[in-house]
mmCIF file with all atom_site columns, C-alpha atoms in Angstrom:
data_model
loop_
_atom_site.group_PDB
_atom_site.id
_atom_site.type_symbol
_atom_site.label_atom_id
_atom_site.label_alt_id
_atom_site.label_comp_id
_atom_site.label_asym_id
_atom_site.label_entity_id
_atom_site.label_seq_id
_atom_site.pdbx_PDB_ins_code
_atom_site.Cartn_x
_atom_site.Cartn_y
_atom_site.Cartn_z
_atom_site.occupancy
_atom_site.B_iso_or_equiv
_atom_site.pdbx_formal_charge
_atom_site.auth_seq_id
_atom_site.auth_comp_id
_atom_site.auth_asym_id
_atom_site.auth_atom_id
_atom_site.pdbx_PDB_model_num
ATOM 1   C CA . UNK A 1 1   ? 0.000   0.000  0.000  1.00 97.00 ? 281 UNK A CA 1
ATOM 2   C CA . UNK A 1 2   ? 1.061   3.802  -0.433 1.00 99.00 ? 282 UNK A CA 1
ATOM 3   C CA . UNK A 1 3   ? 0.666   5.314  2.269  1.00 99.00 ? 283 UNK A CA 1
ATOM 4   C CA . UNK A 1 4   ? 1.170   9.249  3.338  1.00 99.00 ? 284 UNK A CA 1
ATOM 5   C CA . UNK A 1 5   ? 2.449   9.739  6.521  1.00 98.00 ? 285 UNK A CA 1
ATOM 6   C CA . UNK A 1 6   ? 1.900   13.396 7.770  1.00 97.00 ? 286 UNK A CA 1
ATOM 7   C CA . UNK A 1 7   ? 4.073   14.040 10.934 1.00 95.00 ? 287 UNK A CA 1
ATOM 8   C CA . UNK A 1 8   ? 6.127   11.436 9.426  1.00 96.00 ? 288 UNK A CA 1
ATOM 9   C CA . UNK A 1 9   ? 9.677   12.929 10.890 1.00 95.00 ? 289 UNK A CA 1
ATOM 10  C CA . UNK A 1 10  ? 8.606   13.659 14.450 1.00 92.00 ? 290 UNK A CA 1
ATOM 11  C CA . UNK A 1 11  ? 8.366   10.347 17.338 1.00 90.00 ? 291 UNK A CA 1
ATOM 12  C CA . UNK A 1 12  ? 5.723   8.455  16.165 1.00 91.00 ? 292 UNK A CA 1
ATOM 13  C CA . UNK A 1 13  ? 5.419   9.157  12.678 1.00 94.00 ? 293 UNK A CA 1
ATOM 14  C CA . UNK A 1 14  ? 9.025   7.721  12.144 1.00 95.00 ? 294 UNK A CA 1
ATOM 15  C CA . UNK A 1 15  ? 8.629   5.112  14.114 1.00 94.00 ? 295 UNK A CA 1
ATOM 16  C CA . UNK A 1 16  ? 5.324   4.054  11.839 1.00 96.00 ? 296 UNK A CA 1
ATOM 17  C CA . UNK A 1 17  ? 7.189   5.088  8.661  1.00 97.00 ? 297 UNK A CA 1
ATOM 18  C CA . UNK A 1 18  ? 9.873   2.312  9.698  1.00 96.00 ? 298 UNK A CA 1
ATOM 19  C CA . UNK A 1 19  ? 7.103   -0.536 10.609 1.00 97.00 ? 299 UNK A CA 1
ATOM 20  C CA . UNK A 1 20  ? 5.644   0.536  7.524  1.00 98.00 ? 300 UNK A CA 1
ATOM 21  C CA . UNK A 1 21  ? 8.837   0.029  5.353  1.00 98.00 ? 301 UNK A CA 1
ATOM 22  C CA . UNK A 1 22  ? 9.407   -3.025 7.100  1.00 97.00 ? 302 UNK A CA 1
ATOM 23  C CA . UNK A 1 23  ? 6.089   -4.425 6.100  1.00 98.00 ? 303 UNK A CA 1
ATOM 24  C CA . UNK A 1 24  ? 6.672   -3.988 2.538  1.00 98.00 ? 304 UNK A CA 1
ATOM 25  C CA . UNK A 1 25  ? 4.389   -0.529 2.202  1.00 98.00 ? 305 UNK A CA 1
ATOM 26  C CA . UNK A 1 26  ? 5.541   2.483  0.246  1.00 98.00 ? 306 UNK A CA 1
ATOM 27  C CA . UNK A 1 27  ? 5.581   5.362  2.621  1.00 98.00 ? 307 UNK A CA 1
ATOM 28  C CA . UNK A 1 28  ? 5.674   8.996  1.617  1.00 98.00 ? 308 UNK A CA 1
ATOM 29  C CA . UNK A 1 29  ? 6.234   11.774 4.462  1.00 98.00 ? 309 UNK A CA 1
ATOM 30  C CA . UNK A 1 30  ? 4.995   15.265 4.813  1.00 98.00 ? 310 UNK A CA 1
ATOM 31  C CA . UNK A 1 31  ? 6.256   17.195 7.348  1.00 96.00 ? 311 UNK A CA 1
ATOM 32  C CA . UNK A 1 32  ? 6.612   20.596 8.360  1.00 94.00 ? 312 UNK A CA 1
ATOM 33  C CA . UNK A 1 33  ? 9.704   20.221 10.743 1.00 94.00 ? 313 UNK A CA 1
ATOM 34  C CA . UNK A 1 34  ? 8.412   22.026 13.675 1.00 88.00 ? 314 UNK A CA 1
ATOM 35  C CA . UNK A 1 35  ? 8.998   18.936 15.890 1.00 85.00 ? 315 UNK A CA 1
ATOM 36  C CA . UNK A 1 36  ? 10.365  16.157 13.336 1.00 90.00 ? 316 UNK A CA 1
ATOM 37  C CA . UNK A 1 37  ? 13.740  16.184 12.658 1.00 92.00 ? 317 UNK A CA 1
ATOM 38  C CA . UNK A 1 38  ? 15.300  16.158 9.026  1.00 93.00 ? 318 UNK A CA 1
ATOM 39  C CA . UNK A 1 39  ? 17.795  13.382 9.471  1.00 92.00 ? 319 UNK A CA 1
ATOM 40  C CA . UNK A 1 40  ? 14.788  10.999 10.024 1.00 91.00 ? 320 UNK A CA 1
ATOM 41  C CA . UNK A 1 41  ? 13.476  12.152 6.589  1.00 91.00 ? 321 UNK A CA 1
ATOM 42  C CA . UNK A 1 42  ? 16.914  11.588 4.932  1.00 89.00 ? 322 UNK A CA 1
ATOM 43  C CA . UNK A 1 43  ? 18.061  8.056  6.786  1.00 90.00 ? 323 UNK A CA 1
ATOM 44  C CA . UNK A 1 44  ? 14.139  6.585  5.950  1.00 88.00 ? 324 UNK A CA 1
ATOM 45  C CA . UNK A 1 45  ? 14.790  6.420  2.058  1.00 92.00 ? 325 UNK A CA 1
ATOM 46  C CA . UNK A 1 46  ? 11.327  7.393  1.166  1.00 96.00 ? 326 UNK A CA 1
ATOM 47  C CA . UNK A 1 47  ? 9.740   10.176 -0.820 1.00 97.00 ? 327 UNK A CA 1
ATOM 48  C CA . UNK A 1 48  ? 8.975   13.190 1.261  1.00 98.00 ? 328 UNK A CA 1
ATOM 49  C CA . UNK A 1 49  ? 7.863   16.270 1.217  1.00 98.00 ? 329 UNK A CA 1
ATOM 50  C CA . UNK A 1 50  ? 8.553   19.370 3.367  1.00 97.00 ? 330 UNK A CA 1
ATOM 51  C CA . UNK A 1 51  ? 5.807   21.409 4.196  1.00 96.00 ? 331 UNK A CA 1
ATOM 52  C CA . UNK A 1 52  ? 2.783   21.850 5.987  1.00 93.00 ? 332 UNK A CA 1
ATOM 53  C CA . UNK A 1 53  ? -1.051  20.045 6.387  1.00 92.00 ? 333 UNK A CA 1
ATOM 54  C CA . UNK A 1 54  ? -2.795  23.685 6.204  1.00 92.00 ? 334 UNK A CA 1
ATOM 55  C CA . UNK A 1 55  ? -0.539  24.306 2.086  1.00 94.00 ? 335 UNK A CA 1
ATOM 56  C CA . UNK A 1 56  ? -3.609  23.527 0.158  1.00 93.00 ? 336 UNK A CA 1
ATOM 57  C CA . UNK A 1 57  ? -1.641  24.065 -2.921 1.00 96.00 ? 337 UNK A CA 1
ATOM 58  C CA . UNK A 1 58  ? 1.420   21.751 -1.554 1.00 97.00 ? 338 UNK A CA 1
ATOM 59  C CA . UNK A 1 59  ? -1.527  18.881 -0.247 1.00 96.00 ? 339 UNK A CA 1
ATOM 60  C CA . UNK A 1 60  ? -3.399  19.452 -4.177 1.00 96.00 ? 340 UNK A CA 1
ATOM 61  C CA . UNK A 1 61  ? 0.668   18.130 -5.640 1.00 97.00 ? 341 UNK A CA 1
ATOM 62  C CA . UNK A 1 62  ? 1.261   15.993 -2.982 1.00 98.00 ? 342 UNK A CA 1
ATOM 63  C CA . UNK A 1 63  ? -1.839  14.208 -4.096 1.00 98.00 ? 343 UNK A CA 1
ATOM 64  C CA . UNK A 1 64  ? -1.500  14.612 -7.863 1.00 97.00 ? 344 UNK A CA 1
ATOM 65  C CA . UNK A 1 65  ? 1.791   13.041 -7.642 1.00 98.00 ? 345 UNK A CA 1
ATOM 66  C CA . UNK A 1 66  ? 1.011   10.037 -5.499 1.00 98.00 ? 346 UNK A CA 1
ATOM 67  C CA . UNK A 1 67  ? -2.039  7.854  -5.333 1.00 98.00 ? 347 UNK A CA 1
ATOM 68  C CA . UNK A 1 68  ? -2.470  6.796  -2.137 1.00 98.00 ? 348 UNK A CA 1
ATOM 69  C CA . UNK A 1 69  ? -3.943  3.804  -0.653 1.00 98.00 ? 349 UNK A CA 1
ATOM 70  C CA . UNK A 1 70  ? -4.554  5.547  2.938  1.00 99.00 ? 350 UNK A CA 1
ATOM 71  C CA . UNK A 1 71  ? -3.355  8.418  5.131  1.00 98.00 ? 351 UNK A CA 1
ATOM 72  C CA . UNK A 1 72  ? -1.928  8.251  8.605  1.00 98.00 ? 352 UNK A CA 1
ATOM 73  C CA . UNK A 1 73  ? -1.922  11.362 10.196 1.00 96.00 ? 353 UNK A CA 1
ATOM 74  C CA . UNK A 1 74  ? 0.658   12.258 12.981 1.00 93.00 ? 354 UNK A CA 1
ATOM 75  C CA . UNK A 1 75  ? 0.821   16.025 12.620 1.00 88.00 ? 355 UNK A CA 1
ATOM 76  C CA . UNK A 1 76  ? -1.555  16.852 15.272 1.00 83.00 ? 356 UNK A CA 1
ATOM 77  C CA . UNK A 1 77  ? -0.417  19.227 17.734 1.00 78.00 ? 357 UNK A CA 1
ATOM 78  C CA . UNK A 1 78  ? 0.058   17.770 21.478 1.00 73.00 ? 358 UNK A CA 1
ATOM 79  C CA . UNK A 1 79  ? 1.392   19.707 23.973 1.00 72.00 ? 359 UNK A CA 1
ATOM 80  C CA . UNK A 1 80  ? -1.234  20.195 26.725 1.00 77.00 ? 360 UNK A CA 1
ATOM 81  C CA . UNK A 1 81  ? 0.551   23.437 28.284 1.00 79.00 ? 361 UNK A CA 1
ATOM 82  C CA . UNK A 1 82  ? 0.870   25.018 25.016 1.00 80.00 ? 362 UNK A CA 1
ATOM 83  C CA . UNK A 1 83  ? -2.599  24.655 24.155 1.00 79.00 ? 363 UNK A CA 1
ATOM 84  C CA . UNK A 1 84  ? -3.869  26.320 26.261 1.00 83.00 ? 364 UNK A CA 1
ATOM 85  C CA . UNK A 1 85  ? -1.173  29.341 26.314 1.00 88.00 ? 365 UNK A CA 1
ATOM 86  C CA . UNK A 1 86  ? -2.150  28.754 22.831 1.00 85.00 ? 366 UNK A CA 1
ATOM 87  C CA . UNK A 1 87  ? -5.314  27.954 21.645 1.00 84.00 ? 367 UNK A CA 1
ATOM 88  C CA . UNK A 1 88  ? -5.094  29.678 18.147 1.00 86.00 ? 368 UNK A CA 1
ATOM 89  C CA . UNK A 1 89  ? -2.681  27.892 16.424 1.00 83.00 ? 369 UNK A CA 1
ATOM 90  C CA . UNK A 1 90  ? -4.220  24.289 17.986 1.00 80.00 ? 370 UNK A CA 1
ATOM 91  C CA . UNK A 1 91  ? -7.216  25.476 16.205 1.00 83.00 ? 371 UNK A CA 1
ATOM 92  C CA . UNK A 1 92  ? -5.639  26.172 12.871 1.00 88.00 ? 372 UNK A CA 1
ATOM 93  C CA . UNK A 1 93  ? -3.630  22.773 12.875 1.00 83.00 ? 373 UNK A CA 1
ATOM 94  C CA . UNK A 1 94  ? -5.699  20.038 14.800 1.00 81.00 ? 374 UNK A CA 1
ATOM 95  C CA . UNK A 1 95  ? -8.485  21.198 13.532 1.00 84.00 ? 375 UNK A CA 1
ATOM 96  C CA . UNK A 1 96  ? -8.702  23.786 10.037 1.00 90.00 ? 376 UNK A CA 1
ATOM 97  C CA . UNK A 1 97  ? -6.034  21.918 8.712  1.00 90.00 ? 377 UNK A CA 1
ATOM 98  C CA . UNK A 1 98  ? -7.029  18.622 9.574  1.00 91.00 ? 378 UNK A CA 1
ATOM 99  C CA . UNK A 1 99  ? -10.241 19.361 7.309  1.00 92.00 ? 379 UNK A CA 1
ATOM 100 C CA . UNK A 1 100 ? -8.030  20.497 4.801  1.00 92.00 ? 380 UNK A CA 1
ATOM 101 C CA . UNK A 1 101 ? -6.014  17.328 4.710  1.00 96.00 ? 381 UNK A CA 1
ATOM 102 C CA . UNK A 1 102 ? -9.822  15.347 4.926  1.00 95.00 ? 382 UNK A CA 1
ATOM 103 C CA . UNK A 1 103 ? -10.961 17.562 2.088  1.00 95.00 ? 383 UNK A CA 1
ATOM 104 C CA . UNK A 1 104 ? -8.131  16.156 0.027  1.00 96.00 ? 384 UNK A CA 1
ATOM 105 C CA . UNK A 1 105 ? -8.879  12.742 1.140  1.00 97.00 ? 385 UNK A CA 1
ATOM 106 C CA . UNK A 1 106 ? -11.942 12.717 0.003  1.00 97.00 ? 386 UNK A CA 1
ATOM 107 C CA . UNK A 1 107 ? -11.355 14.430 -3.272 1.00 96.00 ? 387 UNK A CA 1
ATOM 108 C CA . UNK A 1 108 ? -8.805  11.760 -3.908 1.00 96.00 ? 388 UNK A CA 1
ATOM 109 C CA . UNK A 1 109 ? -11.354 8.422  -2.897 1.00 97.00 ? 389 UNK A CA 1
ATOM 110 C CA . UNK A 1 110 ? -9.479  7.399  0.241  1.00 97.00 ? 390 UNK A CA 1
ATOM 111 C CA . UNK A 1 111 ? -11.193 5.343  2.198  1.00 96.00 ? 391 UNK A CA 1
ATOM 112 C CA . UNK A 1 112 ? -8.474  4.909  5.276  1.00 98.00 ? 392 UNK A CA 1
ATOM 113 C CA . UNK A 1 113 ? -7.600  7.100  7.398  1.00 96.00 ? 393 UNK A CA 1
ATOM 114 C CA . UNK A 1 114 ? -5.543  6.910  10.538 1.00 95.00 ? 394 UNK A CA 1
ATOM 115 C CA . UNK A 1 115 ? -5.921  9.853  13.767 1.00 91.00 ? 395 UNK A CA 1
ATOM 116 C CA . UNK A 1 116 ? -3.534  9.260  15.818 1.00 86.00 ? 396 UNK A CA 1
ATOM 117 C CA . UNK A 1 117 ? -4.746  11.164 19.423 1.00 73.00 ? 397 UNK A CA 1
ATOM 118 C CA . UNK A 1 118 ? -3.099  12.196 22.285 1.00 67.00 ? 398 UNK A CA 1
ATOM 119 C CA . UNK A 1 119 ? -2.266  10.133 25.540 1.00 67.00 ? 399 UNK A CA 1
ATOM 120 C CA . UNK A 1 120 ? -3.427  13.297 27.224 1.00 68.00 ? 400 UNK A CA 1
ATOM 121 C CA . UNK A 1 121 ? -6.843  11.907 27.506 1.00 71.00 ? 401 UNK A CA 1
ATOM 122 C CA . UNK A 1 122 ? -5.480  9.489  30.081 1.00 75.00 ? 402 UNK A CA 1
ATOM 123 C CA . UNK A 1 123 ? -4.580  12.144 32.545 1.00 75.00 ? 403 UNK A CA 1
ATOM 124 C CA . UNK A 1 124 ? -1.753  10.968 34.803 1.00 77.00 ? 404 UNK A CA 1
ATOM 125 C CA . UNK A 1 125 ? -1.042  7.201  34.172 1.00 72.00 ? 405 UNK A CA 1
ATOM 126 C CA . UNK A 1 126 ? -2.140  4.813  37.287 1.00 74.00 ? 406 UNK A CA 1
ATOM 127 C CA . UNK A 1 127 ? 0.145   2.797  35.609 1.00 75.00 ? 407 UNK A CA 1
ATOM 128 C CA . UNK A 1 128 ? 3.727   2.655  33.469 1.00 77.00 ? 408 UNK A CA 1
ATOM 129 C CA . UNK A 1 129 ? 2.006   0.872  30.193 1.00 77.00 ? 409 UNK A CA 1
ATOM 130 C CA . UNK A 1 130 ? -1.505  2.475  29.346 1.00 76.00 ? 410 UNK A CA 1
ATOM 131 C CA . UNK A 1 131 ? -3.929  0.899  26.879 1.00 78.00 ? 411 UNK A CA 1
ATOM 132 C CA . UNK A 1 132 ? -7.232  1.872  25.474 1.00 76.00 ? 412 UNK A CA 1
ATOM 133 C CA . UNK A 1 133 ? -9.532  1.000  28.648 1.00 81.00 ? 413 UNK A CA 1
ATOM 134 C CA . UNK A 1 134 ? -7.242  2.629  31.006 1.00 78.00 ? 414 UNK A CA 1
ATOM 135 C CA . UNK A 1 135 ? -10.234 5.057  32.598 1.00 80.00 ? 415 UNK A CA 1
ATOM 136 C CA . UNK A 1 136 ? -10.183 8.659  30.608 1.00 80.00 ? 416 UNK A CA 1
ATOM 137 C CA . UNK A 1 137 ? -9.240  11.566 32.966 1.00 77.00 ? 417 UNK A CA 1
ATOM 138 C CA . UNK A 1 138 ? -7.827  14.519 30.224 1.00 72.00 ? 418 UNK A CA 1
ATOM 139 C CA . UNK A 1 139 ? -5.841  16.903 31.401 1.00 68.00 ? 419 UNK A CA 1
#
């Protein structure tokens, strides 16, 4: 499958890029770099693109040059503090330009599509190792 990996250079998104990779896939990155790092983008040995969710002309190529089989999106925003310092750009990213990136989904006939949340919705962890039924206390 082809896959586009947004947030692809940051923790999680690399980390999914390499399963992916492993598994035979063909992912393709688009990050903006304001927490991934470049060297992941470079030592992965995929195609990727530097940029951000909320480019609608950058998401329109990105989209005319791939066909894609699904979308896993890691470019969320997730720093509790900062969210609420500031709520603005949250807005514009988790949410405006999450549309944006669901508009183009759409447009293109992809059917899959991965969120990827925040563990913030767990509150502080009762435990070390968390998993989906651990009781929901956000911060």
């Amino acid at each position: 499958m082809k896959i586009l990996v947004t947030g692809g250079a940051g923790y999680i998104g690399s980390h999914t890029v390499q399963a992916l990779l492993e598994q035979g896939h063909e992912p393709v990155i688009l990050d903006n770099l304001v927490y991934g790092h470049r060297d992941f983008l470079t030592a992965m040995g995929c195609p990727y693109f530097i940029g951000d969710i909320a480019d609608h002309a950058l998401l329109r190529r990105i989209f005319k040059e791939h066909t894609f089989d699904a979308v896993m999106h890691f470019s969320a925003f997730a720093y509790v503090g900062e969210s609420v310092d500031r709520p603005d750009i949250y807005y514009r990213n988790n949410l405006m330009a999450t549309v944006e990136l669901l508009d183009q989904c759409v447009a293109s006939g992809i059917k899959t599509f991965v969120f990827s949340s925040t563990c913030a919705t767990y509150g502080e962890a009762q435990q070390e190792y968390i998993s989906e039924d651990h009781p929901q206390n956000p911060i």
